[in-house]
Short mmCIF file of C-alpha atoms and ligand atoms in Angstrom, two decimals:
data_model
loop_
_atom_site.label_atom_id
_atom_site.label_comp_id
_atom_site.label_asym_id
_atom_site.label_seq_id
_atom_site.Cartn_x
_atom_site.Cartn_y
_atom_site.Cartn_z
CA MET A 203 -63.86 -88.25 9.74
CA ILE A 204 -65.27 -85.08 11.23
CA ALA A 205 -68.15 -85.30 8.81
CA HIS A 206 -68.86 -88.83 9.97
CA ARG A 207 -68.91 -87.80 13.62
CA MET A 208 -71.35 -84.99 12.96
CA LYS A 209 -73.80 -87.44 11.52
CA GLY A 210 -73.71 -89.23 14.86
CA MET A 211 -75.09 -92.67 15.42
CA PHE A 212 -76.46 -93.08 11.93
CA CYS A 213 -72.97 -93.59 10.68
CA ALA A 214 -71.64 -95.64 13.54
CA SER A 215 -70.50 -98.55 11.44
CA LEU A 216 -68.81 -96.32 8.89
CA LEU A 217 -67.11 -94.45 11.70
CA ALA A 218 -65.75 -97.69 13.14
CA VAL A 219 -64.13 -98.55 9.82
CA ALA A 220 -62.68 -95.10 9.47
CA LEU A 221 -61.19 -95.17 12.94
CA ALA A 222 -59.76 -98.65 12.42
CA ALA A 223 -57.91 -97.66 9.27
CA PRO A 224 -54.27 -96.69 9.80
CA ALA A 225 -53.15 -93.10 9.35
CA ALA A 226 -51.45 -94.15 6.09
CA ALA A 227 -54.83 -94.61 4.44
CA GLU A 228 -55.08 -91.05 3.22
CA PRO A 229 -55.00 -91.11 -0.60
CA VAL A 230 -51.73 -89.83 -2.05
CA LYS A 231 -51.31 -88.40 -5.53
CA LEU A 232 -48.27 -88.82 -7.75
CA SER A 233 -48.02 -86.93 -11.04
CA LEU A 234 -45.93 -88.70 -13.67
CA LEU A 235 -44.87 -85.97 -16.12
CA HIS A 236 -43.85 -87.84 -19.25
CA ILE A 237 -42.17 -86.95 -22.53
CA ASN A 238 -40.35 -89.09 -25.11
CA ASP A 239 -38.48 -88.70 -28.39
CA LEU A 240 -37.22 -85.14 -28.08
CA ASP A 241 -34.11 -84.18 -30.02
CA ARG A 242 -35.26 -80.74 -31.21
CA ILE A 243 -34.52 -78.18 -28.50
CA GLU A 244 -36.19 -75.27 -30.27
CA GLU A 245 -39.91 -74.79 -30.87
CA SER A 246 -41.50 -75.45 -34.24
CA LYS A 247 -44.68 -73.69 -35.36
CA ALA A 248 -45.02 -72.21 -31.85
CA ARG A 249 -45.12 -75.65 -30.24
CA GLY A 250 -42.66 -77.81 -28.39
CA GLY A 251 -39.11 -76.85 -27.60
CA LEU A 252 -37.58 -77.15 -24.16
CA ALA A 253 -38.49 -73.60 -23.05
CA ARG A 254 -42.24 -74.05 -23.50
CA LEU A 255 -42.08 -77.56 -22.08
CA MET A 256 -40.22 -76.24 -19.03
CA THR A 257 -43.08 -73.85 -18.26
CA LEU A 258 -45.53 -76.76 -18.27
CA VAL A 259 -43.28 -78.97 -16.16
CA ASN A 260 -42.74 -76.19 -13.60
CA ARG A 261 -46.48 -75.54 -13.46
CA GLU A 262 -47.30 -79.22 -12.94
CA ARG A 263 -44.55 -79.65 -10.38
CA ALA A 264 -45.83 -76.71 -8.38
CA ALA A 265 -49.40 -78.02 -8.43
CA ALA A 266 -48.62 -81.68 -7.71
CA GLU A 267 -48.41 -83.33 -4.29
CA HIS A 268 -45.58 -85.47 -5.68
CA SER A 269 -44.15 -85.58 -9.18
CA VAL A 270 -41.62 -87.46 -11.29
CA PHE A 271 -40.52 -85.97 -14.63
CA THR A 272 -39.73 -88.90 -16.94
CA HIS A 273 -38.14 -89.17 -20.38
CA GLY A 274 -38.89 -92.22 -22.52
CA GLY A 275 -35.68 -92.05 -24.56
CA ASP A 276 -34.27 -90.78 -27.91
CA SER A 277 -32.63 -87.39 -27.39
CA ILE A 278 -28.88 -87.68 -27.94
CA SER A 279 -29.43 -88.02 -31.72
CA PRO A 280 -30.38 -87.24 -34.55
CA SER A 281 -30.63 -83.42 -34.30
CA LEU A 282 -28.35 -81.20 -36.38
CA LEU A 283 -26.68 -80.03 -33.17
CA SER A 284 -25.89 -83.62 -32.21
CA GLY A 285 -23.84 -83.84 -35.40
CA PHE A 286 -21.40 -81.41 -33.74
CA ASP A 287 -21.38 -82.40 -30.07
CA LYS A 288 -22.75 -85.97 -30.12
CA GLY A 289 -25.69 -84.93 -27.97
CA ALA A 290 -23.82 -83.25 -25.09
CA HIS A 291 -26.09 -80.18 -25.33
CA ILE A 292 -29.28 -82.12 -24.69
CA ILE A 293 -27.95 -83.79 -21.54
CA ASP A 294 -26.89 -80.33 -20.32
CA LEU A 295 -30.39 -78.97 -20.99
CA PHE A 296 -32.12 -81.89 -19.26
CA ASN A 297 -29.77 -81.40 -16.29
CA GLU A 298 -30.97 -77.80 -16.23
CA ALA A 299 -34.59 -78.99 -16.42
CA GLU A 300 -33.93 -81.26 -13.42
CA LEU A 301 -35.26 -84.27 -15.25
CA ASP A 302 -35.92 -87.01 -12.70
CA LEU A 303 -35.43 -90.11 -14.81
CA MET A 304 -34.60 -91.24 -18.35
CA VAL A 305 -34.41 -94.55 -20.18
CA LEU A 306 -32.00 -95.29 -23.03
CA GLY A 307 -33.60 -95.18 -26.48
CA ASN A 308 -32.12 -96.55 -29.69
CA HIS A 309 -30.91 -93.10 -30.76
CA GLU A 310 -28.81 -92.91 -27.58
CA PHE A 311 -26.53 -95.44 -29.33
CA ASP A 312 -26.24 -93.66 -32.70
CA PHE A 313 -22.67 -92.50 -31.99
CA GLY A 314 -21.62 -95.86 -30.55
CA ALA A 315 -21.78 -97.23 -27.02
CA ALA A 316 -18.67 -95.35 -25.86
CA VAL A 317 -20.47 -92.05 -26.50
CA THR A 318 -23.59 -93.43 -24.77
CA ARG A 319 -21.46 -94.00 -21.66
CA GLU A 320 -19.98 -90.48 -21.90
CA ARG A 321 -23.42 -88.88 -22.06
CA ILE A 322 -24.69 -91.01 -19.16
CA ALA A 323 -21.73 -89.85 -17.08
CA GLU A 324 -22.70 -86.23 -17.76
CA ALA A 325 -26.32 -86.72 -16.72
CA ARG A 326 -27.21 -85.56 -13.23
CA PHE A 327 -30.39 -87.67 -13.36
CA PRO A 328 -30.55 -91.46 -13.21
CA VAL A 329 -30.53 -93.25 -16.58
CA LEU A 330 -32.23 -96.64 -16.70
CA GLY A 331 -31.21 -99.52 -18.94
CA ALA A 332 -32.34 -102.76 -17.32
CA ASN A 333 -32.11 -104.97 -20.40
CA ALA A 334 -29.11 -103.33 -22.11
CA ILE A 335 -26.10 -105.53 -21.38
CA ASP A 336 -22.59 -104.38 -22.22
CA SER A 337 -19.88 -106.64 -23.69
CA THR A 338 -18.64 -107.17 -20.12
CA GLY A 339 -21.93 -108.89 -19.27
CA THR A 340 -23.11 -106.13 -16.94
CA LEU A 341 -25.41 -103.16 -17.28
CA ILE A 342 -23.97 -100.28 -19.29
CA GLU A 343 -21.69 -98.25 -17.02
CA GLY A 344 -23.65 -95.56 -15.23
CA THR A 345 -27.10 -97.03 -15.85
CA LEU A 346 -29.46 -98.56 -13.34
CA ALA A 347 -31.94 -101.39 -13.86
CA THR A 348 -34.46 -99.89 -11.44
CA TRP A 349 -35.07 -96.77 -9.39
CA THR A 350 -37.49 -96.19 -6.55
CA ARG A 351 -39.23 -93.14 -5.19
CA GLU A 352 -41.00 -92.88 -1.84
CA VAL A 353 -44.34 -91.16 -2.30
CA GLY A 354 -45.91 -90.53 1.10
CA PRO A 355 -46.28 -93.96 2.68
CA TYR A 356 -45.93 -95.72 -0.68
CA THR A 357 -42.98 -96.93 -2.70
CA VAL A 358 -43.02 -96.61 -6.47
CA GLY A 359 -40.51 -98.71 -8.42
CA PHE A 360 -39.36 -97.86 -11.94
CA ILE A 361 -37.82 -100.25 -14.48
CA GLY A 362 -36.08 -98.98 -17.63
CA LEU A 363 -36.40 -100.99 -20.86
CA THR A 364 -35.04 -100.45 -24.36
CA THR A 365 -36.23 -102.03 -27.59
CA PRO A 366 -34.20 -105.16 -28.47
CA GLU A 367 -34.29 -103.93 -32.08
CA THR A 368 -31.68 -101.33 -31.14
CA PRO A 369 -28.67 -103.24 -32.58
CA GLU A 370 -30.40 -103.34 -35.98
CA ILE A 371 -31.39 -99.68 -36.05
CA SER A 372 -28.53 -97.99 -34.24
CA SER A 373 -24.80 -98.47 -33.56
CA ALA A 374 -24.90 -100.32 -30.25
CA GLU A 375 -22.02 -102.62 -31.10
CA GLY A 376 -21.13 -104.92 -28.21
CA VAL A 377 -24.43 -104.27 -26.42
CA THR A 378 -27.09 -106.97 -26.26
CA PHE A 379 -30.70 -106.44 -25.26
CA LYS A 380 -32.51 -108.97 -23.09
CA PRO A 381 -36.17 -109.83 -23.76
CA LEU A 382 -38.58 -107.19 -22.49
CA VAL A 383 -41.39 -109.10 -20.76
CA GLU A 384 -39.08 -111.54 -19.01
CA THR A 385 -36.78 -108.76 -17.78
CA ALA A 386 -39.76 -106.72 -16.58
CA ARG A 387 -41.25 -109.70 -14.77
CA GLY A 388 -38.06 -110.51 -12.86
CA LEU A 389 -37.47 -106.91 -11.83
CA SER A 390 -41.14 -106.31 -10.92
CA GLU A 391 -41.00 -109.28 -8.55
CA ASN A 392 -37.78 -107.95 -7.10
CA LEU A 393 -39.16 -104.47 -6.59
CA ARG A 394 -42.34 -105.77 -4.99
CA SER A 395 -40.51 -108.10 -2.64
CA ASN A 396 -38.47 -105.06 -1.60
CA GLY A 397 -41.61 -103.13 -0.76
CA ALA A 398 -42.73 -101.47 -3.99
CA ASP A 399 -46.47 -100.86 -4.06
CA LEU A 400 -46.59 -99.70 -7.67
CA VAL A 401 -44.32 -100.70 -10.57
CA VAL A 402 -43.78 -98.38 -13.53
CA ALA A 403 -41.91 -99.38 -16.68
CA LEU A 404 -40.18 -96.49 -18.44
CA ALA A 405 -39.65 -98.06 -21.84
CA HIS A 406 -38.35 -97.06 -25.23
CA THR A 407 -40.23 -99.73 -27.12
CA GLY A 408 -42.32 -100.04 -30.28
CA ILE A 409 -46.08 -100.34 -30.14
CA VAL A 410 -46.09 -104.13 -30.60
CA GLU A 411 -43.60 -104.45 -27.74
CA ASP A 412 -45.67 -102.02 -25.67
CA LEU A 413 -48.72 -104.25 -26.04
CA GLU A 414 -46.67 -107.31 -25.08
CA LEU A 415 -45.63 -105.51 -21.89
CA VAL A 416 -49.18 -104.34 -21.15
CA ASN A 417 -50.96 -107.60 -21.98
CA GLY A 418 -48.24 -110.07 -21.04
CA ASP A 419 -46.91 -111.39 -17.76
CA SER A 420 -44.60 -108.41 -17.17
CA GLY A 421 -45.73 -107.64 -13.63
CA ILE A 422 -45.85 -103.91 -14.33
CA ASP A 423 -48.70 -101.54 -13.47
CA ILE A 424 -47.94 -98.54 -15.66
CA LEU A 425 -46.02 -98.29 -18.93
CA LEU A 426 -44.53 -94.93 -19.92
CA SER A 427 -43.38 -95.51 -23.48
CA GLY A 428 -41.72 -93.88 -26.47
CA HIS A 429 -40.20 -94.69 -29.89
CA ASP A 430 -43.34 -94.58 -32.08
CA HIS A 431 -44.00 -90.85 -31.63
CA LEU A 432 -47.64 -91.77 -30.96
CA GLU A 433 -49.97 -90.08 -28.55
CA ILE A 434 -51.52 -92.85 -26.46
CA THR A 435 -53.52 -93.14 -23.26
CA TYR A 436 -54.74 -96.60 -22.35
CA TYR A 437 -56.22 -98.09 -19.20
CA ASN A 438 -57.91 -101.46 -18.88
CA GLY A 439 -58.71 -101.31 -15.17
CA GLN A 440 -55.47 -103.04 -14.25
CA ARG A 441 -52.70 -101.53 -16.29
CA ALA A 442 -52.12 -98.11 -17.78
CA PHE A 443 -50.01 -97.22 -20.82
CA VAL A 444 -49.12 -93.84 -22.28
CA GLU A 445 -46.89 -92.32 -24.93
CA ALA A 446 -46.48 -88.57 -25.35
CA GLY A 447 -46.11 -87.99 -29.09
CA SER A 448 -42.71 -86.41 -29.72
CA GLN A 449 -40.55 -83.29 -29.44
CA GLY A 450 -42.19 -82.16 -26.21
CA GLU A 451 -45.09 -80.68 -28.13
CA LYS A 452 -47.34 -82.03 -25.39
CA LEU A 453 -46.69 -83.08 -21.83
CA MET A 454 -48.37 -86.31 -20.79
CA VAL A 455 -49.54 -86.12 -17.19
CA VAL A 456 -50.57 -89.35 -15.46
CA GLU A 457 -51.94 -88.47 -12.06
CA VAL A 458 -51.87 -91.65 -10.00
CA THR A 459 -54.01 -91.76 -6.87
CA MET A 460 -52.71 -94.36 -4.41
CA ASP A 461 -54.67 -95.50 -1.43
CA THR A 462 -55.11 -98.28 1.09
CA VAL A 463 -58.59 -99.73 1.50
CA GLU A 464 -60.05 -102.54 3.49
CA SER A 465 -61.09 -105.57 1.53
CA ARG A 466 -62.32 -108.75 3.24
CA GLY A 467 -60.71 -107.73 6.50
CA LYS A 468 -57.35 -106.90 4.88
CA GLN A 469 -55.69 -103.59 4.09
CA VAL A 470 -54.97 -103.58 0.36
CA PHE A 471 -53.16 -101.11 -1.86
CA VAL A 472 -55.21 -99.63 -4.70
CA TRP A 473 -54.34 -97.11 -7.39
CA GLU A 474 -56.07 -95.35 -10.22
CA PRO A 475 -54.72 -93.23 -13.08
CA GLN A 476 -56.11 -90.03 -14.50
CA PHE A 477 -54.68 -88.76 -17.79
CA ARG A 478 -54.13 -85.23 -19.01
CA ILE A 479 -52.41 -84.31 -22.27
CA VAL A 480 -51.23 -80.71 -21.98
CA SER A 481 -50.22 -78.88 -25.16
CA THR A 482 -47.36 -76.40 -25.29
CA ALA A 483 -49.30 -74.34 -27.86
CA GLY A 484 -49.89 -70.87 -26.47
CA VAL A 485 -47.61 -71.48 -23.47
CA GLU A 486 -45.15 -68.73 -22.57
CA PRO A 487 -41.58 -70.12 -22.87
CA ASP A 488 -39.62 -70.34 -19.61
CA ALA A 489 -37.15 -67.43 -19.79
CA ALA A 490 -34.15 -69.16 -18.20
CA MET A 491 -34.49 -72.25 -20.37
CA ALA A 492 -35.13 -70.14 -23.48
CA ALA A 493 -31.84 -68.28 -22.88
CA LYS A 494 -29.92 -71.51 -22.47
CA VAL A 495 -31.48 -73.02 -25.61
CA GLN A 496 -30.62 -69.86 -27.54
CA THR A 497 -26.91 -70.15 -26.71
CA TYR A 498 -26.93 -73.58 -28.33
CA LEU A 499 -28.86 -72.32 -31.35
CA ASP A 500 -26.29 -69.52 -31.78
CA GLN A 501 -23.54 -72.12 -31.73
CA LEU A 502 -25.44 -74.14 -34.31
CA SER A 503 -25.77 -71.11 -36.55
CA LYS A 504 -21.97 -70.68 -36.55
CA GLU A 505 -21.43 -74.36 -37.22
CA LEU A 506 -23.83 -74.26 -40.16
CA ASP A 507 -21.54 -71.84 -41.99
CA VAL A 508 -18.63 -74.25 -41.85
CA ALA A 509 -17.71 -75.72 -45.24
CA LEU A 510 -18.01 -79.49 -45.41
CA GLY A 511 -16.38 -80.18 -48.75
CA LYS A 512 -16.23 -79.06 -52.32
CA SER A 513 -18.30 -79.99 -55.34
CA SER A 514 -15.98 -80.05 -58.34
CA THR A 515 -19.02 -80.19 -60.64
CA PRO A 516 -21.82 -77.61 -60.96
CA LEU A 517 -25.08 -78.27 -59.12
CA ASP A 518 -28.61 -77.19 -60.03
CA SER A 519 -31.45 -77.44 -57.54
CA ARG A 520 -33.88 -75.15 -59.35
CA ARG A 521 -37.45 -76.29 -58.98
CA ALA A 522 -38.02 -77.10 -62.64
CA SER A 523 -34.73 -79.01 -62.79
CA VAL A 524 -35.27 -81.32 -59.83
CA ARG A 525 -38.88 -81.96 -60.85
CA GLY A 526 -38.17 -82.36 -64.55
CA GLY A 527 -35.19 -84.65 -64.93
CA GLU A 528 -32.07 -86.16 -63.46
CA THR A 529 -29.84 -83.66 -61.64
CA ALA A 530 -26.36 -83.87 -60.18
CA ILE A 531 -27.57 -82.64 -56.80
CA GLY A 532 -30.39 -85.20 -56.76
CA ASN A 533 -27.84 -87.91 -57.50
CA LEU A 534 -25.62 -86.66 -54.68
CA ILE A 535 -28.50 -86.74 -52.18
CA ALA A 536 -29.65 -90.18 -53.33
CA ASP A 537 -26.08 -91.55 -53.13
CA ALA A 538 -25.75 -90.31 -49.55
CA MET A 539 -29.10 -91.88 -48.61
CA ARG A 540 -28.28 -95.22 -50.22
CA GLN A 541 -24.91 -95.40 -48.50
CA GLY A 542 -26.37 -94.13 -45.22
CA VAL A 543 -28.69 -97.11 -44.80
CA ASN A 544 -26.71 -99.55 -46.96
CA ALA A 545 -29.53 -100.14 -49.47
CA ASP A 546 -29.47 -101.54 -53.02
CA VAL A 547 -31.06 -98.40 -54.44
CA ALA A 548 -32.31 -94.98 -53.34
CA ILE A 549 -35.26 -92.96 -54.57
CA THR A 550 -36.07 -89.49 -53.32
CA ASN A 551 -38.57 -86.93 -54.57
CA GLY A 552 -37.70 -83.71 -56.39
CA GLY A 553 -40.29 -81.92 -54.26
CA GLY A 554 -38.10 -82.50 -51.23
CA ILE A 555 -35.14 -80.63 -52.75
CA ARG A 556 -35.80 -76.96 -52.05
CA GLY A 557 -32.72 -74.79 -52.50
CA ASP A 558 -33.95 -73.54 -55.90
CA LYS A 559 -30.50 -72.34 -56.96
CA THR A 560 -27.35 -73.18 -58.88
CA TYR A 561 -23.83 -73.74 -57.56
CA ASP A 562 -20.75 -73.19 -59.72
CA ALA A 563 -18.19 -75.96 -60.07
CA GLY A 564 -15.71 -75.70 -57.22
CA THR A 565 -18.24 -74.35 -54.69
CA SER A 566 -17.56 -75.23 -51.08
CA LEU A 567 -20.75 -76.68 -49.65
CA THR A 568 -21.67 -75.63 -46.11
CA ARG A 569 -24.00 -77.35 -43.71
CA ARG A 570 -26.38 -74.44 -44.28
CA ASP A 571 -26.42 -75.21 -48.02
CA ILE A 572 -27.45 -78.82 -47.36
CA GLN A 573 -29.94 -77.75 -44.72
CA SER A 574 -31.60 -75.28 -47.10
CA GLU A 575 -31.77 -77.94 -49.83
CA LEU A 576 -33.40 -80.40 -47.42
CA PRO A 577 -35.31 -78.21 -44.95
CA PHE A 578 -38.15 -80.55 -44.02
CA GLY A 579 -36.37 -82.60 -41.42
CA ASN A 580 -37.16 -85.77 -43.35
CA ARG A 581 -35.42 -88.95 -42.34
CA THR A 582 -33.98 -91.71 -44.50
CA VAL A 583 -35.89 -94.94 -44.07
CA LYS A 584 -35.09 -98.34 -45.56
CA LEU A 585 -37.74 -100.49 -47.22
CA GLN A 586 -37.77 -103.88 -48.89
CA VAL A 587 -39.69 -104.11 -52.17
CA SER A 588 -40.12 -106.53 -55.05
CA GLY A 589 -38.83 -105.67 -58.50
CA GLU A 590 -42.45 -105.17 -59.51
CA GLN A 591 -43.04 -102.66 -56.72
CA LEU A 592 -39.82 -100.84 -57.58
CA LEU A 593 -40.94 -100.53 -61.19
CA GLU A 594 -44.33 -99.24 -60.06
CA ALA A 595 -42.63 -96.62 -57.89
CA LEU A 596 -40.49 -95.46 -60.81
CA GLU A 597 -43.51 -95.34 -63.17
CA HIS A 598 -45.26 -93.22 -60.54
CA GLY A 599 -42.19 -90.98 -60.28
CA VAL A 600 -42.27 -89.98 -63.95
CA SER A 601 -46.06 -90.04 -64.34
CA ARG A 602 -46.72 -86.31 -63.96
CA VAL A 603 -43.50 -84.73 -65.09
CA GLU A 604 -45.35 -82.35 -67.43
CA GLU A 605 -46.99 -80.71 -64.41
CA GLY A 606 -43.72 -80.33 -62.54
CA ALA A 607 -45.02 -82.65 -59.82
CA GLY A 608 -42.81 -83.12 -56.75
CA ARG A 609 -42.77 -86.89 -57.21
CA PHE A 610 -40.00 -86.87 -59.86
CA PRO A 611 -37.35 -89.34 -58.68
CA SER A 612 -33.69 -88.81 -57.99
CA THR A 613 -32.05 -92.19 -57.75
CA SER A 614 -28.94 -94.08 -56.77
CA GLY A 615 -27.94 -97.65 -57.54
CA LEU A 616 -30.26 -97.88 -60.54
CA ALA A 617 -30.42 -96.66 -64.11
CA MET A 618 -33.67 -96.29 -66.01
CA THR A 619 -34.79 -95.00 -69.37
CA TRP A 620 -38.20 -93.46 -69.81
CA SER A 621 -40.32 -91.83 -72.48
CA ARG A 622 -41.95 -88.44 -71.93
CA SER A 623 -44.36 -89.05 -74.81
CA ALA A 624 -45.70 -92.39 -73.54
CA ALA A 625 -48.86 -92.55 -71.43
CA PRO A 626 -48.43 -92.27 -67.64
CA GLY A 627 -47.91 -95.75 -66.20
CA GLU A 628 -46.18 -96.93 -69.39
CA ARG A 629 -43.27 -94.55 -69.48
CA VAL A 630 -40.47 -96.64 -68.02
CA LYS A 631 -38.66 -98.48 -70.82
CA SER A 632 -35.79 -100.18 -68.99
CA VAL A 633 -34.43 -100.46 -65.46
CA SER A 634 -31.20 -101.91 -64.22
CA VAL A 635 -30.13 -102.24 -60.62
CA ASN A 636 -26.41 -102.02 -60.01
CA GLY A 637 -25.80 -103.06 -63.60
CA GLN A 638 -28.22 -106.00 -63.69
CA PRO A 639 -31.66 -105.92 -65.36
CA LEU A 640 -34.51 -105.43 -62.87
CA GLU A 641 -36.11 -108.76 -61.90
CA MET A 642 -39.81 -108.52 -61.11
CA THR A 643 -39.79 -111.26 -58.46
CA ALA A 644 -36.47 -110.35 -56.84
CA THR A 645 -36.40 -108.30 -53.65
CA TYR A 646 -34.49 -105.05 -53.35
CA THR A 647 -33.74 -102.76 -50.44
CA VAL A 648 -34.64 -99.12 -51.03
CA ALA A 649 -33.51 -95.99 -49.23
CA THR A 650 -36.19 -93.31 -49.38
CA ASN A 651 -37.46 -90.54 -47.16
CA ASP A 652 -40.08 -91.04 -44.44
CA PHE A 653 -42.53 -88.76 -46.28
CA MET A 654 -42.55 -91.00 -49.37
CA ALA A 655 -42.57 -94.17 -47.24
CA LYS A 656 -45.91 -92.98 -45.81
CA GLY A 657 -47.28 -92.58 -49.33
CA GLY A 658 -46.32 -88.93 -49.72
CA ASP A 659 -46.25 -87.45 -53.24
CA GLY A 660 -48.47 -90.37 -54.20
CA TYR A 661 -45.93 -93.12 -53.52
CA VAL A 662 -48.68 -95.35 -52.12
CA ILE A 663 -46.77 -98.40 -53.35
CA PHE A 664 -44.21 -97.80 -50.59
CA THR A 665 -46.88 -98.19 -47.91
CA GLU A 666 -47.13 -101.82 -49.02
CA ALA A 667 -43.38 -102.41 -48.63
CA LYS A 668 -41.74 -104.15 -45.73
CA THR A 669 -40.04 -101.59 -43.46
CA LEU A 670 -36.46 -102.36 -42.48
CA VAL A 671 -35.57 -99.00 -40.87
CA ASP A 672 -38.59 -96.93 -39.90
CA ALA A 673 -38.82 -93.19 -39.25
CA ALA A 674 -38.43 -93.66 -35.51
CA ALA A 675 -35.08 -95.37 -36.03
CA ALA A 676 -33.92 -93.28 -38.96
CA LYS A 677 -31.40 -90.46 -39.24
CA TYR A 678 -32.03 -87.11 -40.91
CA MET A 679 -31.48 -87.03 -44.69
CA ALA A 680 -29.70 -83.70 -44.34
CA SER A 681 -27.26 -85.07 -41.76
CA MET A 682 -26.58 -88.04 -44.03
CA VAL A 683 -25.75 -85.77 -46.96
CA MET A 684 -23.55 -83.57 -44.74
CA ASP A 685 -21.67 -86.61 -43.45
CA PHE A 686 -21.30 -87.94 -47.00
CA VAL A 687 -19.82 -84.69 -48.33
CA ALA A 688 -17.59 -84.21 -45.27
CA ALA A 689 -16.26 -87.76 -45.49
CA ALA A 690 -15.51 -87.40 -49.20
CA GLY A 691 -13.94 -83.92 -48.89
CA GLU A 692 -14.69 -83.41 -52.58
CA VAL A 693 -17.65 -84.73 -54.55
CA ALA A 694 -18.25 -84.71 -58.29
CA PRO A 695 -21.87 -85.67 -58.95
CA LYS A 696 -22.97 -85.66 -62.57
CA VAL A 697 -26.00 -86.36 -64.69
CA GLU A 698 -25.02 -89.81 -65.95
CA GLY A 699 -28.08 -91.57 -67.27
CA ARG A 700 -29.74 -92.71 -64.05
CA VAL A 701 -33.14 -91.32 -65.06
CA ALA A 702 -32.59 -90.88 -68.77
CA ALA A 703 -35.39 -89.58 -70.99
CA VAL A 704 -35.34 -91.17 -74.45
CA ASP A 705 -37.55 -88.50 -76.02
ZN1 ZN B 1098 -36.65 -94.81 -30.90
#
């Protein structure tokens, strides 16, 4: 305004407008600091981890006029640590980080809704769950449908939404999930009639659902999403939509400028987003958070040495063994995967079994043993394939055995015979699934790992399969094998003709 006055009469009309505008018309900036899908508290390859993320969040908070640190869901599970404390550690760490707001993701229900409620009770930050309805017909105890924050003269309303697929991909028994767009629309109207200028949906929803919220009649302005582990910034002039990858490797900053402008004689609210994706690579970890994370990692280390159960048969995970033929340990892993997602069959690649050692009969298996056999953090996904596709996958599996290729299959629920001397692609001689001959036109459900489901080790055929449980919904293979051995107490896997070479 001072600048206008100095220009004197030339700007008289502009000056009049400026003087007429209310004091509230100064633009106000709100920084939404967003992460999603973080269950790994430690860094990996010098990225991510809560200590590095904390440094970025502190830096952004200090620089921002106003900020809200949001979490788009999926933290309580499926980390190794969560296998011991059902996710209590991560709520403790987010309390420490002074997280402002979280929405329930599907993995928040992996230990059942009773545990979800326990974790919510421990959180010192609000947890949103607008469309998650408990068996009593109300919101899950401790959750809120909406939350508002005053930002200067403006009110920003938040709505928390969770993918309605959650009952299929988690253990949310008794909880039902209301439709996303309809729920968002009702609550947006509510928030606006109660004075909200801007409406933000914090949603743990898949990309198709995200686009329904962004393009549909949801009434929202900004969508902060999760679930797909994608890095997304989107703005179409009316609505903005972001997702921040996963594991806190990057912090998504949406700087929202809010203002009041005159339009056709009326004061109207306007806003505009500006996106920044800030990497944790090269960021000095926050010392206090690093110390707290380390105490949990030390606990984990002790827990890893605990014996889960005994193998009464010898096991052999040497490289040439798991890439050259059927092995007892491969059968054990495949059995755990098949049971873990309740599939007809399981196929997993020898290249994913890494212990490279032998275990005598009677060895007590520790969590560390399983973790070192399956170190990649792969998850068990569930696909639906035809008999023809299953056969093609098995042919692929034995196609380069002479090179010791990592694709060699360990299986469960099926028995095949194959010929080493036949040409690749013609090696499989017979296949039966759970005792019945393979039918080309029948459909089968397959447990496999997320690496193979994406075409890894050349299993391109799996990229054409229908996905029933995707990587975002899946649990870690290693945890599944640990649970399997612990539940059994004693296992006795054997080579029994599942992948039997006839020559
Ligand atoms: Zn998810």
